[in-house]
Coordinates of C-alpha atoms and ligand atoms in Angstrom, one line a residue:
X1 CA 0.0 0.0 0.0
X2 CA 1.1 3.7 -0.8
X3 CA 2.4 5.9 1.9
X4 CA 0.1 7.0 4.6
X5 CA 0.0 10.5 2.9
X6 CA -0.6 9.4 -0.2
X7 CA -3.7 7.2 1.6
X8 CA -4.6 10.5 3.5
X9 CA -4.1 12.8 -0.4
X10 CA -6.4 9.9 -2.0
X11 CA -9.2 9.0 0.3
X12 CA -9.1 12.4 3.0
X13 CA -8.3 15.7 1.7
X14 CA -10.1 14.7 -1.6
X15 CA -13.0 14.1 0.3
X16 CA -12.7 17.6 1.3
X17 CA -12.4 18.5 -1.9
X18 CA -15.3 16.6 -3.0
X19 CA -18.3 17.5 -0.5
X20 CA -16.1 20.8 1.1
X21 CA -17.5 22.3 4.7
X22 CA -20.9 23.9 2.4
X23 CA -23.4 24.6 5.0
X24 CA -21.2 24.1 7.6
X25 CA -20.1 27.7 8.9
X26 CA -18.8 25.9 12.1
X27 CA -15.9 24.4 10.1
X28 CA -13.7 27.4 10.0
X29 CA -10.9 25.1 8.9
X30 CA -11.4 21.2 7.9
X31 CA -8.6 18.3 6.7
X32 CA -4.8 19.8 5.7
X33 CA -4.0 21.9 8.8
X34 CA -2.6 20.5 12.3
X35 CA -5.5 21.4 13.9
X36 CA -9.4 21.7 12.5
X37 CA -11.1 24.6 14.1
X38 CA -14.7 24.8 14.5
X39 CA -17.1 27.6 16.2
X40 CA -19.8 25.7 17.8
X41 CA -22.9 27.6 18.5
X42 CA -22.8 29.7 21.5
X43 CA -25.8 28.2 23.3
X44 CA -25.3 24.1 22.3
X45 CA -23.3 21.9 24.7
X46 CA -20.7 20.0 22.5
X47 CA -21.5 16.3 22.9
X48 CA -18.2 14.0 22.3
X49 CA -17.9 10.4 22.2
X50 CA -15.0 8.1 20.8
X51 CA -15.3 4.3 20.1
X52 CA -12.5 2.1 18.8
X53 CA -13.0 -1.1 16.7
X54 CA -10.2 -3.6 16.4
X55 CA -10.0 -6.4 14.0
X56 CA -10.4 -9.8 15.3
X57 CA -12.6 -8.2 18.5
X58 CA -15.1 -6.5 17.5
X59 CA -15.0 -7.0 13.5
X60 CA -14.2 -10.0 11.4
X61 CA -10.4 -8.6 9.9
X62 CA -11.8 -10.5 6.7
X63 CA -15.3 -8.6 6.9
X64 CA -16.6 -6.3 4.2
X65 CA -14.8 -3.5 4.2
X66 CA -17.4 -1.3 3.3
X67 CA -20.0 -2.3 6.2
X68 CA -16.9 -2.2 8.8
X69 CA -16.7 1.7 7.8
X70 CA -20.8 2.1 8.2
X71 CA -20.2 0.4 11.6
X72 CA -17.3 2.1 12.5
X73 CA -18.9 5.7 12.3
X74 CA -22.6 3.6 13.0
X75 CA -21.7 3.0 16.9
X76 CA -20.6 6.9 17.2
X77 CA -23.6 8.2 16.2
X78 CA -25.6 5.9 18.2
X79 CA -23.3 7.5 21.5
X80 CA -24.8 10.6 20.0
X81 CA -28.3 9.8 19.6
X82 CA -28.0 8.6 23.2
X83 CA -27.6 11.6 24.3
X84 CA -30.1 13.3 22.2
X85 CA -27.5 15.4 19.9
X86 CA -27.0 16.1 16.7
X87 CA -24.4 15.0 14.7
X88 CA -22.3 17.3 13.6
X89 CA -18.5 16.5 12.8
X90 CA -15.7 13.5 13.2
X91 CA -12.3 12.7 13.5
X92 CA -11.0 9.4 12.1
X93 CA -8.4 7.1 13.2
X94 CA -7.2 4.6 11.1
X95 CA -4.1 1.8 11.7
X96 CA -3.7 0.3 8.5
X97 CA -1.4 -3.1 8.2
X98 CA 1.4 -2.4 5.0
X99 CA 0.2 -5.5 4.1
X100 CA -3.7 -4.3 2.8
X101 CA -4.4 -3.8 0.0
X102 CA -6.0 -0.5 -0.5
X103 CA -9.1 -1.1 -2.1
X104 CA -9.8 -2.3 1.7
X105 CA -9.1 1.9 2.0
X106 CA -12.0 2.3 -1.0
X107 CA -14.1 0.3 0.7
X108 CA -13.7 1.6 4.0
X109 CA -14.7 4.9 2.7
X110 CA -17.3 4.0 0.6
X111 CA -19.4 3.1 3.8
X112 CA -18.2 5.5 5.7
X113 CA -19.0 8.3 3.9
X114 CA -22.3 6.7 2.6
X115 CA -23.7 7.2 6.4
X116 CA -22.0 10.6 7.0
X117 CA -23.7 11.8 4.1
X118 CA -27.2 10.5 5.4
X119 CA -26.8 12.2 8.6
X120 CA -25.1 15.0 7.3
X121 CA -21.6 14.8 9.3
X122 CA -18.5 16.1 8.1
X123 CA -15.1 14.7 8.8
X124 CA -13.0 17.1 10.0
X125 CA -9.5 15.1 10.8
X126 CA -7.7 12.3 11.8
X127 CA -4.3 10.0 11.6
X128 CA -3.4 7.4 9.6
X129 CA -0.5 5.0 10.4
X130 CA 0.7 1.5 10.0
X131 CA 0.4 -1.1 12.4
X132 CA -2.2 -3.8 13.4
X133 CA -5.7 -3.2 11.7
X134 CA -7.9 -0.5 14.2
X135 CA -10.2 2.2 14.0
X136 CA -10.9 4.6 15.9
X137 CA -13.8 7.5 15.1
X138 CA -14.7 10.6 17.6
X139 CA -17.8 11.6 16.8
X140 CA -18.9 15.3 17.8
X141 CA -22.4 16.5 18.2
X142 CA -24.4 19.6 19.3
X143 CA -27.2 20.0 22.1
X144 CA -29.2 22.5 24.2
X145 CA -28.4 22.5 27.5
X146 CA -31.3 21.5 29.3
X147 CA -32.0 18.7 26.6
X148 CA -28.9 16.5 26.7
X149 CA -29.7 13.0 27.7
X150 CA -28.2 10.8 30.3
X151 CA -28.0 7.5 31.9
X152 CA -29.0 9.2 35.3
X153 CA -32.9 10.8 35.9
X154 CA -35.1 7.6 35.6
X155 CA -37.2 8.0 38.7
X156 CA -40.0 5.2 40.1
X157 CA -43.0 5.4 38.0
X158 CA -41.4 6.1 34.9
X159 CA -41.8 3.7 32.0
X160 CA -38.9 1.9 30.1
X161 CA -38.5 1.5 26.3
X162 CA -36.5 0.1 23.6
X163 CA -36.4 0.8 19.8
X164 CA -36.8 -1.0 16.7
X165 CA -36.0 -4.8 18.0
X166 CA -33.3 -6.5 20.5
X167 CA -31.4 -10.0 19.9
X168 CA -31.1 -9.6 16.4
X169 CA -27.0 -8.5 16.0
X170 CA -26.2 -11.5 18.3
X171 CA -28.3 -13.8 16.4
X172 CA -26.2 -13.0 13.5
X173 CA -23.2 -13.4 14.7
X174 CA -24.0 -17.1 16.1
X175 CA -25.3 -16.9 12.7
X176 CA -22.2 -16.6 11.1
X177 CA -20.0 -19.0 14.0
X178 CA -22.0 -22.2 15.0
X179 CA -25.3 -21.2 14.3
X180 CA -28.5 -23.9 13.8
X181 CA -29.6 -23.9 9.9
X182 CA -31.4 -21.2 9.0
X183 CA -33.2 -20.1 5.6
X184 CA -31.1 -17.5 3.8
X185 CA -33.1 -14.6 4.1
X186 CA -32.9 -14.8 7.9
X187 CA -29.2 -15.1 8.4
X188 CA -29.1 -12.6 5.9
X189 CA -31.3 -10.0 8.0
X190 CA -29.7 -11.2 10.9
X191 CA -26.1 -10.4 9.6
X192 CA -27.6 -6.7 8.3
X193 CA -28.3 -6.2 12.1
X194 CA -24.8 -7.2 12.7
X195 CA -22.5 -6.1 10.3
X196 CA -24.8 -2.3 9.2
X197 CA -26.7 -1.0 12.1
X198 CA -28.5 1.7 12.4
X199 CA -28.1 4.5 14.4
X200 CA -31.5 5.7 16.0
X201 CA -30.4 9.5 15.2
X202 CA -34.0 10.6 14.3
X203 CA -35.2 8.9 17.4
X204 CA -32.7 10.5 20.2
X205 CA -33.4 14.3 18.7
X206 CA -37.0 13.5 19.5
X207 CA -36.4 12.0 22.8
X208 CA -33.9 14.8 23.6
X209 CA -35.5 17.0 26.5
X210 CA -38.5 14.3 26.5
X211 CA -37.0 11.2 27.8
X212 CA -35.7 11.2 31.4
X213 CA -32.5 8.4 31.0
X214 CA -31.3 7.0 27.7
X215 CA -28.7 4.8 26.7
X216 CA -28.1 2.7 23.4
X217 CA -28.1 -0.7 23.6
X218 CA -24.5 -2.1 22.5
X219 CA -23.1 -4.3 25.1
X220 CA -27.0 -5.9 25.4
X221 CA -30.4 -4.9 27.0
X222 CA -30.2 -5.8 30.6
X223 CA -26.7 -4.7 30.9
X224 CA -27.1 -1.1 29.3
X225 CA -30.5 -0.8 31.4
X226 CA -28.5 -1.8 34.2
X227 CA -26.7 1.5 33.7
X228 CA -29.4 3.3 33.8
X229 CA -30.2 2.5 37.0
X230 CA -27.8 2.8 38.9
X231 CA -26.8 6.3 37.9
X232 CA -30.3 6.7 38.1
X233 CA -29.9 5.1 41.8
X234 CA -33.5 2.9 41.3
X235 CA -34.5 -0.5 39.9
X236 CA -36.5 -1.6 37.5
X237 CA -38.8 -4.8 36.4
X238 CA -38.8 -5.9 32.7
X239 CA -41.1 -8.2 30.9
X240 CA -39.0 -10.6 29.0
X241 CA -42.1 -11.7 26.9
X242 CA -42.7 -8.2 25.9
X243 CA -39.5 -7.5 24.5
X244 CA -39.8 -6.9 20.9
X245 CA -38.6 -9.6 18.4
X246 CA -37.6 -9.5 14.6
X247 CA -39.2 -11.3 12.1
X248 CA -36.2 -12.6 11.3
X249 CA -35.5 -13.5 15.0
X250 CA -38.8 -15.0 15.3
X251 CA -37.7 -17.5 12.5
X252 CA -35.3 -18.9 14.6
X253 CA -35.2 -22.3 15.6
X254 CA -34.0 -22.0 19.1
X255 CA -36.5 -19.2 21.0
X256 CA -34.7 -20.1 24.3
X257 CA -31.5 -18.5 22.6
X258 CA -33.5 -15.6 21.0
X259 CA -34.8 -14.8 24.9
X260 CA -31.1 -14.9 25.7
X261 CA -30.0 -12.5 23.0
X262 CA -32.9 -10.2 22.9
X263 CA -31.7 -10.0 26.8
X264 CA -28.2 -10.3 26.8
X265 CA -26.7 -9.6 23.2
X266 CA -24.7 -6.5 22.2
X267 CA -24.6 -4.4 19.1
X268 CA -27.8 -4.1 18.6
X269 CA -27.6 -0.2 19.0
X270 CA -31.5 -0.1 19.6
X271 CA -32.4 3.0 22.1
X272 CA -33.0 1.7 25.7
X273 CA -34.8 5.1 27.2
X274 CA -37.3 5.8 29.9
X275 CA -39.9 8.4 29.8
X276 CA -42.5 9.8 33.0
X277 CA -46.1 9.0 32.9
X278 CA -47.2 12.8 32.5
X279 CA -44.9 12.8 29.0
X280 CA -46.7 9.6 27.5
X281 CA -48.7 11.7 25.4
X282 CA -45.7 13.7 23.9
X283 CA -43.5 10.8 23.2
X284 CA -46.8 8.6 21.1
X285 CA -47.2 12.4 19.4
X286 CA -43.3 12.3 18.4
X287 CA -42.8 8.4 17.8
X288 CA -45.9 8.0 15.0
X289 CA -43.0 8.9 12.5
X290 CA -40.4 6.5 13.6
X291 CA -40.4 3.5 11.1
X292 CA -38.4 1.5 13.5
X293 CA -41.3 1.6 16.6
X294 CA -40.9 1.3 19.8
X295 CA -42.0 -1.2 23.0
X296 CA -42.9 -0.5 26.4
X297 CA -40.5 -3.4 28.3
X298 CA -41.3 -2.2 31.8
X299 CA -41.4 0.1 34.5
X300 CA -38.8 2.0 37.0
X301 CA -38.8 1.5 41.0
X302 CA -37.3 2.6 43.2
X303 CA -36.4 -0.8 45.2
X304 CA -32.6 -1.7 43.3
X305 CA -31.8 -4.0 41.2
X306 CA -33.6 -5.4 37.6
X307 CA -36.5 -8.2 38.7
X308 CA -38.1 -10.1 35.2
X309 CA -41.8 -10.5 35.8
X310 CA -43.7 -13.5 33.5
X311 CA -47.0 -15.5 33.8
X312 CA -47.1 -18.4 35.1
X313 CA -50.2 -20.2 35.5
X314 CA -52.1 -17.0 35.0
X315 CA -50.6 -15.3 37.5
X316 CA -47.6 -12.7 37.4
X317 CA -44.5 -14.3 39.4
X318 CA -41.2 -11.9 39.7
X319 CA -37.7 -13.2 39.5
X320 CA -34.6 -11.5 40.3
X321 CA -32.4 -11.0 36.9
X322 CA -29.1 -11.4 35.9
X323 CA -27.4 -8.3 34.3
X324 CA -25.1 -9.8 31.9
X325 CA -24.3 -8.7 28.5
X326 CA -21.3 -9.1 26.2
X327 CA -17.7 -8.9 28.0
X328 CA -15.3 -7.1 25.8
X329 CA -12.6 -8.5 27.4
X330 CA -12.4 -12.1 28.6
X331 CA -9.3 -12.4 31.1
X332 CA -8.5 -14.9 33.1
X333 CA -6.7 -12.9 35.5
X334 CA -9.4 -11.9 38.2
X335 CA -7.6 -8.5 39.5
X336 CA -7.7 -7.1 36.1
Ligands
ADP1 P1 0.1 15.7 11.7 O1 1.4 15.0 11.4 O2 0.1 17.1 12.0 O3 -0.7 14.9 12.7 P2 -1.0 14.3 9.5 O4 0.1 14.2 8.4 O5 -1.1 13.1 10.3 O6 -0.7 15.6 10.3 O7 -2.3 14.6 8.8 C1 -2.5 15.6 7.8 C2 -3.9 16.1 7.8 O8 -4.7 15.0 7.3 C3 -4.4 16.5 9.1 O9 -5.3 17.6 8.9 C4 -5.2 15.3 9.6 O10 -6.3 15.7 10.4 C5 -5.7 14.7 8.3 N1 -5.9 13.2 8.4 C6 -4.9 12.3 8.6 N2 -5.4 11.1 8.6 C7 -6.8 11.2 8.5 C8 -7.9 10.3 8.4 N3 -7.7 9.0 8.6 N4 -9.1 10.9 8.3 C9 -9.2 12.2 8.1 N5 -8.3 13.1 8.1 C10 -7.0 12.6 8.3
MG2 MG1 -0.3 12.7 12.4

């Protein structure tokens, strides 16, 4: 592969070039300088989150090049729809093996830049350098004050909610490893899930200032809600046979391992949010244009600690609940 600044010339700079900072007056200076500079608006908090994806952990190294740079700047803008801004600019880092061959590079970019576009974020910067296949992207976004989101503010009495559906990323990947025999066109929407999520960016800009705790689900459902509440400092009970399930996910052989990914699978990057009873209204009002839906999967309290409820026998039994989800790490050694 070419040097890194011919990489940075060819797939960068010309990008620049191509799209420019039009209708971004923010961007006082974009991709060239040491530094970009930006004038955020004077009266929106700047939102910033950074995720890094390394090959062989959290993407396939022989994945599609081109969904690995939707995902890549995917999982940043799902940070930001989490806390209810918009998406306004990135920085890119990329560590590129001198053995890839660059249409890997094209590839990347092609996905990459196919989602910026959509959602209207410019890239602003970055580095490029040799050495073990990784990316990492910073996305930056813009929010009123008063309507940022976070994991703390669910209080007893609120409901919880989830977008679109759970399970369906982890379904795809045992998909793809050691999964049962599926038709086609359910591995195949499993693996979309997987391999091209989407970012609920629409949805967090409506729940900005609406919802009272959000979070989006990447590291699976009870784990992410677990987060919730305890910055909220409450509990919560969920209803495992609410919890909305694909088609595709429905099709699956196994509905004991569907119950365990809808509840315990990661990189789904669905919106796990609750909302107060008075705001009910407000939130049907704003969610009749979301495509994706949404499901009531239970209800905060203020006793700690996530309790499943189910029916059994025709009456509602509660159940104390694990809060796993996916480990990034596995270690053997305990005091890491
Ligand atoms: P420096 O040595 O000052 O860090 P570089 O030579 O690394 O500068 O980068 C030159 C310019 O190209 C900088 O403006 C940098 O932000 C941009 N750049 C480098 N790599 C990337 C990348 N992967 N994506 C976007 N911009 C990049
Ligand atoms: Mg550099």
């Amino acid at each position: 592969m070419d040097a890194e600044f011919v990489i940075i010339q060819r797939y960068f700079s010309a990008y620049q070039q191509r799209t420019g900072a039009a209708g971004d007056d923010a961007i006082v200076l974009g991709i060239g300088d040491d530094c970009a500079l930006l004038r955020p608006p004077a009266d929106e908090l700047l939102a910033v989150s950074l995720d890094l994806l390394v090959a062989g952990t959290h993407f396939f190294a022989d994945a599609d090049p081109v969904g690995v740079g939707h995902k890549a700047l995917a999982v940043n803008l799902s940070d930001l729809a989490a806390a209810g801004a918009r998406p306004a600019w990135v920085t890119l880092g990329l560590t590129l093996p001198a053995t890839l061959d660059e249409s890997w590079v094209a590839g990347f970019c092609r996905g990459f830049f196919a989602l910026a576009e959509r959602h209207n974020v410019r890239l602003i910067g970055g580095d490029t350098t040799t050495g073990p296949l990784a990316i990492a992207v910073q996305a930056h976004g813009l929010v009123k004050p008063h309507q940022a989101l976070r994991r703390s503010g669910a209080s007893p009495g609120d409901s919880v909610f989830v977008t679109g559906t759970v399970g369906d990323a982890a379904l795809g990947l045992r998909a793809i490893r050691h999964g049962p025999a599926v038709a086609k066109g359910v591995r195949d929407a499993l693996r979309e899930r997987l391999e091209r999520p989407t970012p609920r960016v629409a949805q967090g800009l409506d729940l900005a200032g609406l919802a009272s705790a959000a979070i989006d689900v990447s590291d699976g459902l009870t784990q992410d809600l677990g987060h919730i509440l305890t910055a909220s400092k409450v509990g919560a009970r969920l209803w495992p046979d609410r919890l909305p399930r694909s088609a595709a996910a429905a099709a699956w052989p196994d509905q004991d391992q569907v119950l365990a990914a809808m509840l315990g699978g990661g990189d789904d990057y669905e919106l796990c949010f609750t909302v107060a009873p008075a705001r009910h209204a407000e939130l049907l009002a704003r969610a009749a244009r979301w495509g994706c839906g949404y499901t009531k999967i239970g209800v905060i309290e203020a006793e700690p600690g996530l309790r499943g409820e189910r029916t059994e026998d025709g009456s509602r039994v509660s159940y104390a609940m694990e809060q796993t989800g996916y480990e990034h790490f596995i270690t053997t050694d305990s005091a890491s």
